[in-house]
PDB file of C-alpha atoms in Angstrom:
ATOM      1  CA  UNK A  20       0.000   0.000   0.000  1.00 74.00           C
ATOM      2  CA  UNK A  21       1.541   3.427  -0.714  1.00 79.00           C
ATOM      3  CA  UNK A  22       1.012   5.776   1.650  1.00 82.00           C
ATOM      4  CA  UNK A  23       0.974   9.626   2.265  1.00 85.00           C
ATOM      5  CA  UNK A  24       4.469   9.174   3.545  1.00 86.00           C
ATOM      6  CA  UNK A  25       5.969   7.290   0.156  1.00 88.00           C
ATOM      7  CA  UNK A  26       4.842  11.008  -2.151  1.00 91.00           C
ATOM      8  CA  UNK A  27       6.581  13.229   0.653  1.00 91.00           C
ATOM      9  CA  UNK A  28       9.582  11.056   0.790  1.00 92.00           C
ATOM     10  CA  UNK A  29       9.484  10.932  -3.280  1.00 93.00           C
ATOM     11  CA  UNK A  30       9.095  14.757  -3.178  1.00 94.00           C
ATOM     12  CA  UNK A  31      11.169  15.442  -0.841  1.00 93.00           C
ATOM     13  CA  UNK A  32      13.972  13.511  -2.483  1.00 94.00           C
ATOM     14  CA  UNK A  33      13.360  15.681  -6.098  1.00 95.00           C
ATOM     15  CA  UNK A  34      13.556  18.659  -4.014  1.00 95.00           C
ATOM     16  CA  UNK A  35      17.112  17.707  -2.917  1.00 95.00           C
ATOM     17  CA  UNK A  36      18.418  17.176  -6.280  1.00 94.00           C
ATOM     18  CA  UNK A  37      16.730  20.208  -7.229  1.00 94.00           C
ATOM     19  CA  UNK A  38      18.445  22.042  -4.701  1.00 94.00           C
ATOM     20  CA  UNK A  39      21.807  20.718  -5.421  1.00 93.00           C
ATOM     21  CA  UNK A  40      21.391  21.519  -8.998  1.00 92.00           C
ATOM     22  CA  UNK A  41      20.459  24.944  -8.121  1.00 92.00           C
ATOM     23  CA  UNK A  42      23.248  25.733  -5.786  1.00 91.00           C
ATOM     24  CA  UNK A  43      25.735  23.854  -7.235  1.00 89.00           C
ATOM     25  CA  UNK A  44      25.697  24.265 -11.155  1.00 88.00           C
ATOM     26  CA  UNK A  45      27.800  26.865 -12.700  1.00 86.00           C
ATOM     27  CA  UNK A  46      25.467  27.555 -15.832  1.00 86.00           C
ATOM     28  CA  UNK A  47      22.472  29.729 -15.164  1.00 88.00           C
ATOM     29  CA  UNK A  48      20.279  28.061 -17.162  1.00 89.00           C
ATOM     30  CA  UNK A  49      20.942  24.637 -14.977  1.00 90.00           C
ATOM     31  CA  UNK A  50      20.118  26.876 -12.268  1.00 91.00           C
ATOM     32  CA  UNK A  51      16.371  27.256 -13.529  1.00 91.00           C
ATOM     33  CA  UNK A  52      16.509  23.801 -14.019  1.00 92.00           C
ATOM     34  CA  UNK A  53      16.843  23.017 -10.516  1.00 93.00           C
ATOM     35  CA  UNK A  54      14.396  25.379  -9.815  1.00 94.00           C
ATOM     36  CA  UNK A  55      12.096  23.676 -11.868  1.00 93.00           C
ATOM     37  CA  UNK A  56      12.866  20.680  -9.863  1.00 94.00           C
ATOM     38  CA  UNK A  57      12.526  21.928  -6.607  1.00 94.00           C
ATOM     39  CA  UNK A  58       9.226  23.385  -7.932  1.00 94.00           C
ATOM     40  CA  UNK A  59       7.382  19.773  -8.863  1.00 94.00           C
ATOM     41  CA  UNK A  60       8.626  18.515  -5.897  1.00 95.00           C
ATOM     42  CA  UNK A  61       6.418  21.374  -3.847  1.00 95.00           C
ATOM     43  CA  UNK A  62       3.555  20.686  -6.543  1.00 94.00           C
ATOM     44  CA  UNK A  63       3.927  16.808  -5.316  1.00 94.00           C
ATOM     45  CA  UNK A  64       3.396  17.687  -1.619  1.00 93.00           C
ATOM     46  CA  UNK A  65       0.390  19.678  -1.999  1.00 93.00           C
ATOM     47  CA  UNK A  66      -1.241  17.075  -4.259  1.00 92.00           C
ATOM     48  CA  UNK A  67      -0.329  14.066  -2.079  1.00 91.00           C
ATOM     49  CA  UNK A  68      -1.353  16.027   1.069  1.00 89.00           C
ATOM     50  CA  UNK A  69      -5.229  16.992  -0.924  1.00 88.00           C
ATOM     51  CA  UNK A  70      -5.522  13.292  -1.906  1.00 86.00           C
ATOM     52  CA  UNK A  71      -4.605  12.123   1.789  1.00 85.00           C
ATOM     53  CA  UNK A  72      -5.498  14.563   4.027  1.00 83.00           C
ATOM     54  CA  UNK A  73      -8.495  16.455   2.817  1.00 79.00           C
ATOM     55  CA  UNK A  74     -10.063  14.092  -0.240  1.00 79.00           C
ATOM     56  CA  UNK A  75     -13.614  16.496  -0.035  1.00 78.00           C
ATOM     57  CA  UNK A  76     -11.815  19.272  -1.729  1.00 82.00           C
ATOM     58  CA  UNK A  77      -9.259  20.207  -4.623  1.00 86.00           C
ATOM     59  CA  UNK A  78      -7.220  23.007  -2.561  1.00 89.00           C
ATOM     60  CA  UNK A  79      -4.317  21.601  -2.643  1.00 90.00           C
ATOM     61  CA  UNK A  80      -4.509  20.760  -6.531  1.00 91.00           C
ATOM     62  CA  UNK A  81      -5.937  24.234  -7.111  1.00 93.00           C
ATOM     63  CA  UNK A  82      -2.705  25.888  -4.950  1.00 93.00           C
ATOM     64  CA  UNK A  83      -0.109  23.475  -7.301  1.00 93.00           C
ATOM     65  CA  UNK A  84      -1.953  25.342 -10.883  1.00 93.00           C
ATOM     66  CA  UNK A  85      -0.904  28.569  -9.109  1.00 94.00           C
ATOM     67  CA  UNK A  86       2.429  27.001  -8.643  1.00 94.00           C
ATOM     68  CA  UNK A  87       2.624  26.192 -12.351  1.00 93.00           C
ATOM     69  CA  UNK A  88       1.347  29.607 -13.443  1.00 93.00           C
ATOM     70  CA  UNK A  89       3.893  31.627 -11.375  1.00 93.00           C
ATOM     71  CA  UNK A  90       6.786  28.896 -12.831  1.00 92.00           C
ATOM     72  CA  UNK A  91       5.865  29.394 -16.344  1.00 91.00           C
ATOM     73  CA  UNK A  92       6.299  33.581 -15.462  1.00 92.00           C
ATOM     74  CA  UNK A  93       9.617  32.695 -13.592  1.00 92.00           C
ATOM     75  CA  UNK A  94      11.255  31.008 -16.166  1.00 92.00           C
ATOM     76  CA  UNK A  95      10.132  33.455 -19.640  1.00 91.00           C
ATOM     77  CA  UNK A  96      11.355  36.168 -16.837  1.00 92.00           C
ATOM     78  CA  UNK A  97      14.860  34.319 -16.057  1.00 90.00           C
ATOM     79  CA  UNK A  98      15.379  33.214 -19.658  1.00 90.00           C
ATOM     80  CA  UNK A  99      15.108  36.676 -20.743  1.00 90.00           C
ATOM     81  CA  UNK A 100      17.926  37.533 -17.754  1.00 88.00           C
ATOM     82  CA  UNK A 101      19.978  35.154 -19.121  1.00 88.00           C
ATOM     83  CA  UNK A 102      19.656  36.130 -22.544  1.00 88.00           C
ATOM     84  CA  UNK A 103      20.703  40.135 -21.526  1.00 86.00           C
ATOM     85  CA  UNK A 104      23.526  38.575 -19.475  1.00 85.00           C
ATOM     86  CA  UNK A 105      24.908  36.408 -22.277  1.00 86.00           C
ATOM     87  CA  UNK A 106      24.348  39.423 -24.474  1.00 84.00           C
ATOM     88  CA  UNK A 107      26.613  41.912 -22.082  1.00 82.00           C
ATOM     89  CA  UNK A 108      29.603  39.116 -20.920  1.00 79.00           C
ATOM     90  CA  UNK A 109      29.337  36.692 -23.272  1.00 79.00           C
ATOM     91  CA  UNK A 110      28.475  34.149 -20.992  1.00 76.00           C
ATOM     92  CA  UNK A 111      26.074  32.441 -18.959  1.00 77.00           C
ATOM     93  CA  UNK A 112      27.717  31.782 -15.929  1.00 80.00           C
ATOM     94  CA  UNK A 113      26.374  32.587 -12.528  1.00 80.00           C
ATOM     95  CA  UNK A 114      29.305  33.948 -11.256  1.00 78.00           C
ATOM     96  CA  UNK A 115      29.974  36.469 -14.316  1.00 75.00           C
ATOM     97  CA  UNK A 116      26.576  38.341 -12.968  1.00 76.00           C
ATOM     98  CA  UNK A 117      28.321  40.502 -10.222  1.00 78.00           C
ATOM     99  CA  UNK A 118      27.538  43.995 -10.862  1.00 78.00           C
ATOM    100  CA  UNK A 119      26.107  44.524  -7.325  1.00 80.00           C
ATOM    101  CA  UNK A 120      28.644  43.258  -5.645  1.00 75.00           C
ATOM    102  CA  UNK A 121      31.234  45.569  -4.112  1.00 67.00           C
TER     103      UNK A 121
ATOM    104  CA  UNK B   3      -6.595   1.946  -8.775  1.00 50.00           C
ATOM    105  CA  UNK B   4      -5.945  -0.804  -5.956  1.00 59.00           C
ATOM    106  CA  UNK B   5      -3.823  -3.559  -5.059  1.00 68.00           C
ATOM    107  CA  UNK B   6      -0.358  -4.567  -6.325  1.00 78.00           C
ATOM    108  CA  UNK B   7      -0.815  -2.621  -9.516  1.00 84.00           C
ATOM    109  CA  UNK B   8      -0.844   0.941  -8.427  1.00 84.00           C
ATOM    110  CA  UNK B   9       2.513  -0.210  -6.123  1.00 88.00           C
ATOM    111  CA  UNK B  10       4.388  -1.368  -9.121  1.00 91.00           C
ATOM    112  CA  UNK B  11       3.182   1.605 -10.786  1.00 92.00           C
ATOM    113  CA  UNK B  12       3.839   4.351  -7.805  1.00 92.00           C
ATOM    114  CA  UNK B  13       7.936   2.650  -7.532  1.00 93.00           C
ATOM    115  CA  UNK B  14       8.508   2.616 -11.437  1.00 94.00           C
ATOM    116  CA  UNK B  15       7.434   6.048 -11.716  1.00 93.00           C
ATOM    117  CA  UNK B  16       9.442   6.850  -8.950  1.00 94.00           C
ATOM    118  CA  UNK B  17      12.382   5.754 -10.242  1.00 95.00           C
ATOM    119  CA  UNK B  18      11.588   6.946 -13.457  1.00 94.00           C
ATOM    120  CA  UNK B  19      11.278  10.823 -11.923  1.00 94.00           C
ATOM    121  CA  UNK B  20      14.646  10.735  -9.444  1.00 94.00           C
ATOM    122  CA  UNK B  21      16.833   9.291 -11.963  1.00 95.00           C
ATOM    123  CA  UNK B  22      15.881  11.281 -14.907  1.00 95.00           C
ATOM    124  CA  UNK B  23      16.375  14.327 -12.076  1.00 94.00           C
ATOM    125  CA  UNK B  24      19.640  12.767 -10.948  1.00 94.00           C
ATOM    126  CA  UNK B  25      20.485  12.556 -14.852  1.00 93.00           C
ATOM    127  CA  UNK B  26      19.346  16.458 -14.937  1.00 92.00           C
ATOM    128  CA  UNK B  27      21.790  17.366 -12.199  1.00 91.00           C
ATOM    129  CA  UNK B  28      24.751  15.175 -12.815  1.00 90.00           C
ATOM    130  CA  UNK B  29      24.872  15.060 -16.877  1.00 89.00           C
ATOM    131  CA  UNK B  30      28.090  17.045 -18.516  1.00 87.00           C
ATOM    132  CA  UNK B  31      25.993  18.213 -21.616  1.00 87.00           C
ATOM    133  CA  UNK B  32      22.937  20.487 -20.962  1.00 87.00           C
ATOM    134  CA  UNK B  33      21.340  20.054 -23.796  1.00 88.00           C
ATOM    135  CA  UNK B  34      21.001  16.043 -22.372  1.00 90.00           C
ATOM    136  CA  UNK B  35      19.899  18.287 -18.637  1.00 91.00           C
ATOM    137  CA  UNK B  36      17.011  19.935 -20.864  1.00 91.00           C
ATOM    138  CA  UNK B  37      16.131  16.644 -22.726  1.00 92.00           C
ATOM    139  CA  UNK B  38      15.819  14.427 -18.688  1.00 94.00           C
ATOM    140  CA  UNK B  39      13.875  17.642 -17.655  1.00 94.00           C
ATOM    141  CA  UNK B  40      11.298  16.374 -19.869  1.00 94.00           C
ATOM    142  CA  UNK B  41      11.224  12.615 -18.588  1.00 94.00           C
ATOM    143  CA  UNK B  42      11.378  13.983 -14.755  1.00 94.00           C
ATOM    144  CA  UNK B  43       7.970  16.372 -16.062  1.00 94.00           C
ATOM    145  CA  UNK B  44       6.032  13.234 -17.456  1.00 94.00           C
ATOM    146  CA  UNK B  45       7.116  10.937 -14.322  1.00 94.00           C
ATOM    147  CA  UNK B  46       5.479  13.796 -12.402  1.00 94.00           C
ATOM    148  CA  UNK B  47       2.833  13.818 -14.333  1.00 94.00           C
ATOM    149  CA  UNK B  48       2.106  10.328 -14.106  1.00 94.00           C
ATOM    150  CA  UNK B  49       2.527  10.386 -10.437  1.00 93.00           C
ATOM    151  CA  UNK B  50      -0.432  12.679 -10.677  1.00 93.00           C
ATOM    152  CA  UNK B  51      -2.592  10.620 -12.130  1.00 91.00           C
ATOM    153  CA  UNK B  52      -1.514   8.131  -9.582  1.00 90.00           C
ATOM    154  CA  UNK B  53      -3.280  10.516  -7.252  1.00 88.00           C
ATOM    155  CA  UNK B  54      -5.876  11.019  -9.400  1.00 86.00           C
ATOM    156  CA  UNK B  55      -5.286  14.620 -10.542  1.00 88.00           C
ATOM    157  CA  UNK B  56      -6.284  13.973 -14.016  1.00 89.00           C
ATOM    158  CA  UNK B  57      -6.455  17.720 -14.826  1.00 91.00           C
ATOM    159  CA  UNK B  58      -3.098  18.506 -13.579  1.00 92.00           C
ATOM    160  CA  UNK B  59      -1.867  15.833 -15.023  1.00 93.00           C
ATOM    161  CA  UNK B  60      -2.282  17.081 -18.869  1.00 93.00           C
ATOM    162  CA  UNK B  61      -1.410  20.799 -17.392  1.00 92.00           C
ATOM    163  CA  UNK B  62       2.057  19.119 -16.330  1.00 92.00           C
ATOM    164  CA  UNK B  63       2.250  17.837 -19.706  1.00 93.00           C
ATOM    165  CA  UNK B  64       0.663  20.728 -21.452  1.00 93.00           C
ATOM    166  CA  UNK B  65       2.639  23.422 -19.554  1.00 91.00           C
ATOM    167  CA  UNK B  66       6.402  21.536 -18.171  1.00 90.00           C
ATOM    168  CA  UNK B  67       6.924  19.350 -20.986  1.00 88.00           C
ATOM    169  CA  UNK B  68       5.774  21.358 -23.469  1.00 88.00           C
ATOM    170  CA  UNK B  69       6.563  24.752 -22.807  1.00 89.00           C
ATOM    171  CA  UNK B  70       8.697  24.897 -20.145  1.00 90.00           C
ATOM    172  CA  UNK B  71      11.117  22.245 -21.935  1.00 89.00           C
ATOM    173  CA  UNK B  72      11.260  24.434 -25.115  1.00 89.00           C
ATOM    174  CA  UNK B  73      11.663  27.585 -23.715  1.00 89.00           C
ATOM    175  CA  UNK B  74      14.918  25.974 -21.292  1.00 89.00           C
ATOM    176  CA  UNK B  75      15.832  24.239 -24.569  1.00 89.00           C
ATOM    177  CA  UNK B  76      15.444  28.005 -26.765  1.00 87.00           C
ATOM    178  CA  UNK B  77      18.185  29.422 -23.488  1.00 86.00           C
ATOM    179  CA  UNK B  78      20.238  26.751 -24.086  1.00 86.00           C
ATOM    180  CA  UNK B  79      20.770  27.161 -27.538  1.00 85.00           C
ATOM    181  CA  UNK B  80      20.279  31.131 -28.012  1.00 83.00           C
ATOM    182  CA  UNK B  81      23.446  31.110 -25.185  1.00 80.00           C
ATOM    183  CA  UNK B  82      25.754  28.209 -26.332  1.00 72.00           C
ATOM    184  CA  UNK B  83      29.304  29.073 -25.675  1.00 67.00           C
ATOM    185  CA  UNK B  84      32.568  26.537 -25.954  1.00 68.00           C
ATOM    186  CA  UNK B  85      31.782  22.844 -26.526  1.00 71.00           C
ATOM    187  CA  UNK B  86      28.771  21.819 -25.923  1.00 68.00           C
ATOM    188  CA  UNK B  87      30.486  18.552 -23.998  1.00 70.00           C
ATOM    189  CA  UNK B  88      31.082  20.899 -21.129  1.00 71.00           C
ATOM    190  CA  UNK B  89      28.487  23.183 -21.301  1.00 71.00           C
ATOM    191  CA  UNK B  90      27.351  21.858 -17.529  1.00 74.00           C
ATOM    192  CA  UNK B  91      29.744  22.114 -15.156  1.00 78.00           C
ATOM    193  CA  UNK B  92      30.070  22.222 -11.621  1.00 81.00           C
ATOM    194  CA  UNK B  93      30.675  25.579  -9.760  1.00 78.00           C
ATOM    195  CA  UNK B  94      32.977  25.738  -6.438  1.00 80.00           C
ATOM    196  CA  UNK B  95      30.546  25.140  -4.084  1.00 82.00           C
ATOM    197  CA  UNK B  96      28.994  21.933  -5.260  1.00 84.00           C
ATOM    198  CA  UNK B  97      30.561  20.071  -1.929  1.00 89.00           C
ATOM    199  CA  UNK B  98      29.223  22.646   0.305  1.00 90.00           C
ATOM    200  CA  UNK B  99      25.821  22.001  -1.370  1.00 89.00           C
ATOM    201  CA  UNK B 100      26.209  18.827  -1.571  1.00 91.00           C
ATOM    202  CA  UNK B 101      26.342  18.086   1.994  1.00 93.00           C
ATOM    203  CA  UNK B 102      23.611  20.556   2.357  1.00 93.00           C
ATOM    204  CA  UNK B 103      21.300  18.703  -0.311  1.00 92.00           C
ATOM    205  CA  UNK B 104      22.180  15.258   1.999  1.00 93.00           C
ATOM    206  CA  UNK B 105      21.514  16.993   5.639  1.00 94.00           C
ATOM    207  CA  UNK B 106      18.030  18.614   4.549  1.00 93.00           C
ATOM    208  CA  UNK B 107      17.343  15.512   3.235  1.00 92.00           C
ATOM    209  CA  UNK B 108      18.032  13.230   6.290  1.00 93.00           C
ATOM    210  CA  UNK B 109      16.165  16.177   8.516  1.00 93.00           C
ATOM    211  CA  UNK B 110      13.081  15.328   5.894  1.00 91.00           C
ATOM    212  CA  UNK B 111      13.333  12.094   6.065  1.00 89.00           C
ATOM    213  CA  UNK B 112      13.376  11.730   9.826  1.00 91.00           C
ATOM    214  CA  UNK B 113      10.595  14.512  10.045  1.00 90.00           C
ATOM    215  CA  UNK B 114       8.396  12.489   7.775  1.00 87.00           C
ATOM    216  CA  UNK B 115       9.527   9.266  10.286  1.00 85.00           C
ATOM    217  CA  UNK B 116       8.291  11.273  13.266  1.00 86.00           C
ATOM    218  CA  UNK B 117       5.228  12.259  11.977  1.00 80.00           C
ATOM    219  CA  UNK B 118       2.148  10.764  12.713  1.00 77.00           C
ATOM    220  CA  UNK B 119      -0.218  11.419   9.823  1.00 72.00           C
ATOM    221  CA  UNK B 120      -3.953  10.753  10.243  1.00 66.00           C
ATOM    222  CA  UNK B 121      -4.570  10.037   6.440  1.00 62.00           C
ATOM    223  CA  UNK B 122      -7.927   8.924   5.329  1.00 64.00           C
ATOM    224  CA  UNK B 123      -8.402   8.046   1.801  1.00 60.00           C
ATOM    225  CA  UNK B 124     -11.899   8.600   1.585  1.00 62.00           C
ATOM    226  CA  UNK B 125     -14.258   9.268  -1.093  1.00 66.00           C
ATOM    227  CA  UNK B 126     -12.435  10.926  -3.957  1.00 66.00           C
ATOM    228  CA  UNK B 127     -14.831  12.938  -6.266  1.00 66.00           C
ATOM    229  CA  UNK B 128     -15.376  10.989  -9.502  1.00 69.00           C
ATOM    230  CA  UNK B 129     -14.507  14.393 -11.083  1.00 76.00           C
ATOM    231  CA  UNK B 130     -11.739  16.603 -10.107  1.00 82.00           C
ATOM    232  CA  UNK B 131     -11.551  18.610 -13.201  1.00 87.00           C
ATOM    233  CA  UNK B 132     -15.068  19.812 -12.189  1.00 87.00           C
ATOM    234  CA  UNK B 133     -14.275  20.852  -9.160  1.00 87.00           C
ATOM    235  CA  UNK B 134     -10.887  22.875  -9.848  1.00 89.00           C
ATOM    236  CA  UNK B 135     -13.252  24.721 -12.560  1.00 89.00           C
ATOM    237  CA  UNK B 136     -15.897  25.484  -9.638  1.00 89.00           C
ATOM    238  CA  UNK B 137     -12.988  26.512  -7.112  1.00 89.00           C
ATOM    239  CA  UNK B 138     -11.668  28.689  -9.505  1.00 90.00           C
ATOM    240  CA  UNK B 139     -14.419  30.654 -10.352  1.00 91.00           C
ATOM    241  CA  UNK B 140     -15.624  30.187  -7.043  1.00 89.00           C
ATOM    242  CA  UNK B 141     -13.661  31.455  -3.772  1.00 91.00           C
ATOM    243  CA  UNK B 142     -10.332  31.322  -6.019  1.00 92.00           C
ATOM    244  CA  UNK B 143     -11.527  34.065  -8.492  1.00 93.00           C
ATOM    245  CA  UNK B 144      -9.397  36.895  -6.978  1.00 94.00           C
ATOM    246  CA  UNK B 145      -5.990  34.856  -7.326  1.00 93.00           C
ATOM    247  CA  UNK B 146      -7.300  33.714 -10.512  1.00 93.00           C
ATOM    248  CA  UNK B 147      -7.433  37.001 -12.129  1.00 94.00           C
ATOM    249  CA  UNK B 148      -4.057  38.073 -10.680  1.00 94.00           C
ATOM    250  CA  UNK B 149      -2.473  34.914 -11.534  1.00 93.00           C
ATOM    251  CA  UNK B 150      -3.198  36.413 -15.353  1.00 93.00           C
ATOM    252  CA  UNK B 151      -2.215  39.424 -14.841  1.00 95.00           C
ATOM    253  CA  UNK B 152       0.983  38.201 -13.868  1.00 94.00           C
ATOM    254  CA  UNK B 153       1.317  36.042 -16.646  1.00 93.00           C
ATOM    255  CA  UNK B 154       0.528  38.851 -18.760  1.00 94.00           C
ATOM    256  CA  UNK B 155       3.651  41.017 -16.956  1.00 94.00           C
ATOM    257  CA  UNK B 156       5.720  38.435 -17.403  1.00 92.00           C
ATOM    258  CA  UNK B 157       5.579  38.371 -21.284  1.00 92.00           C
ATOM    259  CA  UNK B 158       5.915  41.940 -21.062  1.00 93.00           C
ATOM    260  CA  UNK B 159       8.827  42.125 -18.784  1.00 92.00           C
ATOM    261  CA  UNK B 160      10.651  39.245 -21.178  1.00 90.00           C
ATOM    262  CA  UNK B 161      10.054  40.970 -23.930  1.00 90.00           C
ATOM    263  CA  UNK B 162      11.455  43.860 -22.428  1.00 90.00           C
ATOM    264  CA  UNK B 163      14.632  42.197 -20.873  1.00 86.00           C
ATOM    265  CA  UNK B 164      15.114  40.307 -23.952  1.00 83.00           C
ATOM    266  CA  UNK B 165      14.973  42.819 -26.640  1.00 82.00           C
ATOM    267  CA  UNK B 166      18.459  44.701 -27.738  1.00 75.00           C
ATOM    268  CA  UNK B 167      18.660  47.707 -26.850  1.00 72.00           C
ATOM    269  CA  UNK B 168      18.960  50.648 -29.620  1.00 68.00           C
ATOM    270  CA  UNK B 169      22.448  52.078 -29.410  1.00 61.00           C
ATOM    271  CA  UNK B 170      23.509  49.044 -27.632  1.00 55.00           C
ATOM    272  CA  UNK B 171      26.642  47.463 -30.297  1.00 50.00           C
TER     273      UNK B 171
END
């Protein structure tokens, strides 16, 4: 039988490869990829946790479109970074955008 | 879905999602990262219908594997630099984040251990799709709307970043 605790422990598990993609990849587009991992995992939880915990009503499923939506926004937005970085340093490394730094 | 089925199915997709994320993550050439992203997307989709989120199920499809894909795969290629056969690598940190990635993971996995979830699988509607469409026009209008209006700023705001500027070269 598969249980609340087998999704959480498969989303939590994509979220932790997410993360390390995000923090640990050098190309900024890899970064949005592990973004985009993290950000299934989260839609996972609040599925499984609507299916378990609260079957009467589609919240959760309703909160993970909104999840999607704001995604799909995140990543034209941080493509469209990318591109301008590219454009100015000829690169798409994360550490080549430093111009706040001091 | 009952029984021994729906187990087989639940592990094989689960499989199918983390190592098509692992292959994201760990994979030298992005353009094989963008092409995983894809198989991670439809294991999460079918892990969806597992829980019977139908609807969200083709949006996964629809909107991750469709859009999101392409438009990862369109920065990829609008931005290649050097050879392609290191176009992934690993920045200076990816210890430090490593551990970090294993430690939140063991605090997860022992929170999940610890807690003691009441779950009751009771009577799932017959149709969900029904019932997102009611909830959204019902007490979810507000969001609703703004949820297009962000979409719509967006666009606007990657058209903006994205266009070359006059002057510019």
């Amino acid at each position: 039988m598969i249980t609340l605790s087998h999704y959480l422990a498969l989303a939590g598990l994509l979220f932790v490869v997410g993360l390390f993609g995000a923090l640990a990849k050098r190309n900024a587009v890899a970064v949005l990829m592990g973004i985009e991992l993290m950000l299934n995992a989260v839609n996972i939880n609040l599925v499984a946790f609507n299916r378990f915990m609260n079957p009467g009503e589609v919240t959760g499923q309703v909160f993970a479109l909104f999840v999607i939506v704001v995604a799909a926004a995140e990543v034209a937005v941080g493509l469209a970074i990318v591109i301008n970085l590219y454009r100015r340093r000829l690169a798409t490394d994360v550490e080549e955008a430093d111009w706040l730094k001091w | 879905m009952e029984g021994g089925a729906s187990v087989a199915i639940f592990w094989l997709l689960a499989a199918l999602t983390v190592g098509a994320a692992v292959a994201v993550v760990m994979l030298p050439n992005i353009v094989h990262s963008a092409l995983y992203l894809v198989l991670t997307f439809i294991g999460v989709a079918g892990i969806y219908i597992l829980l019977e989120a139908e609807f969200l199920a083709a949006v996964q499809v629809l909107i991750y594997a469709g859009g999101v894909a392409v438009l990862l795969i369109f920065g990829v290629m609008l931005t290649r630099r050097g050879h392609i056969r290191q176009s992934n690598p690993f920045n200076s940190y990816h210890v430090a984040a490593g551990v970090v990635s294993l430690a939140l993971f063991i605090l997860v996995v022992l929170a999940l251990g610890r807690s003691p979830w009441h779950a009751f699988p009771g009577p799932w509607p017959e149709d969900t799709v029904g019932a997102v469409a009611e909830a959204f026009l019902g007490p979810y209008v507000l969001p609703f709307e703004v949820a297009a209006v962000l979409l719509l700023v967006g666009i606007v705001g990657a058209i903006l970043l994205a266009r070359e500027e006059k002057g510019e070269k």
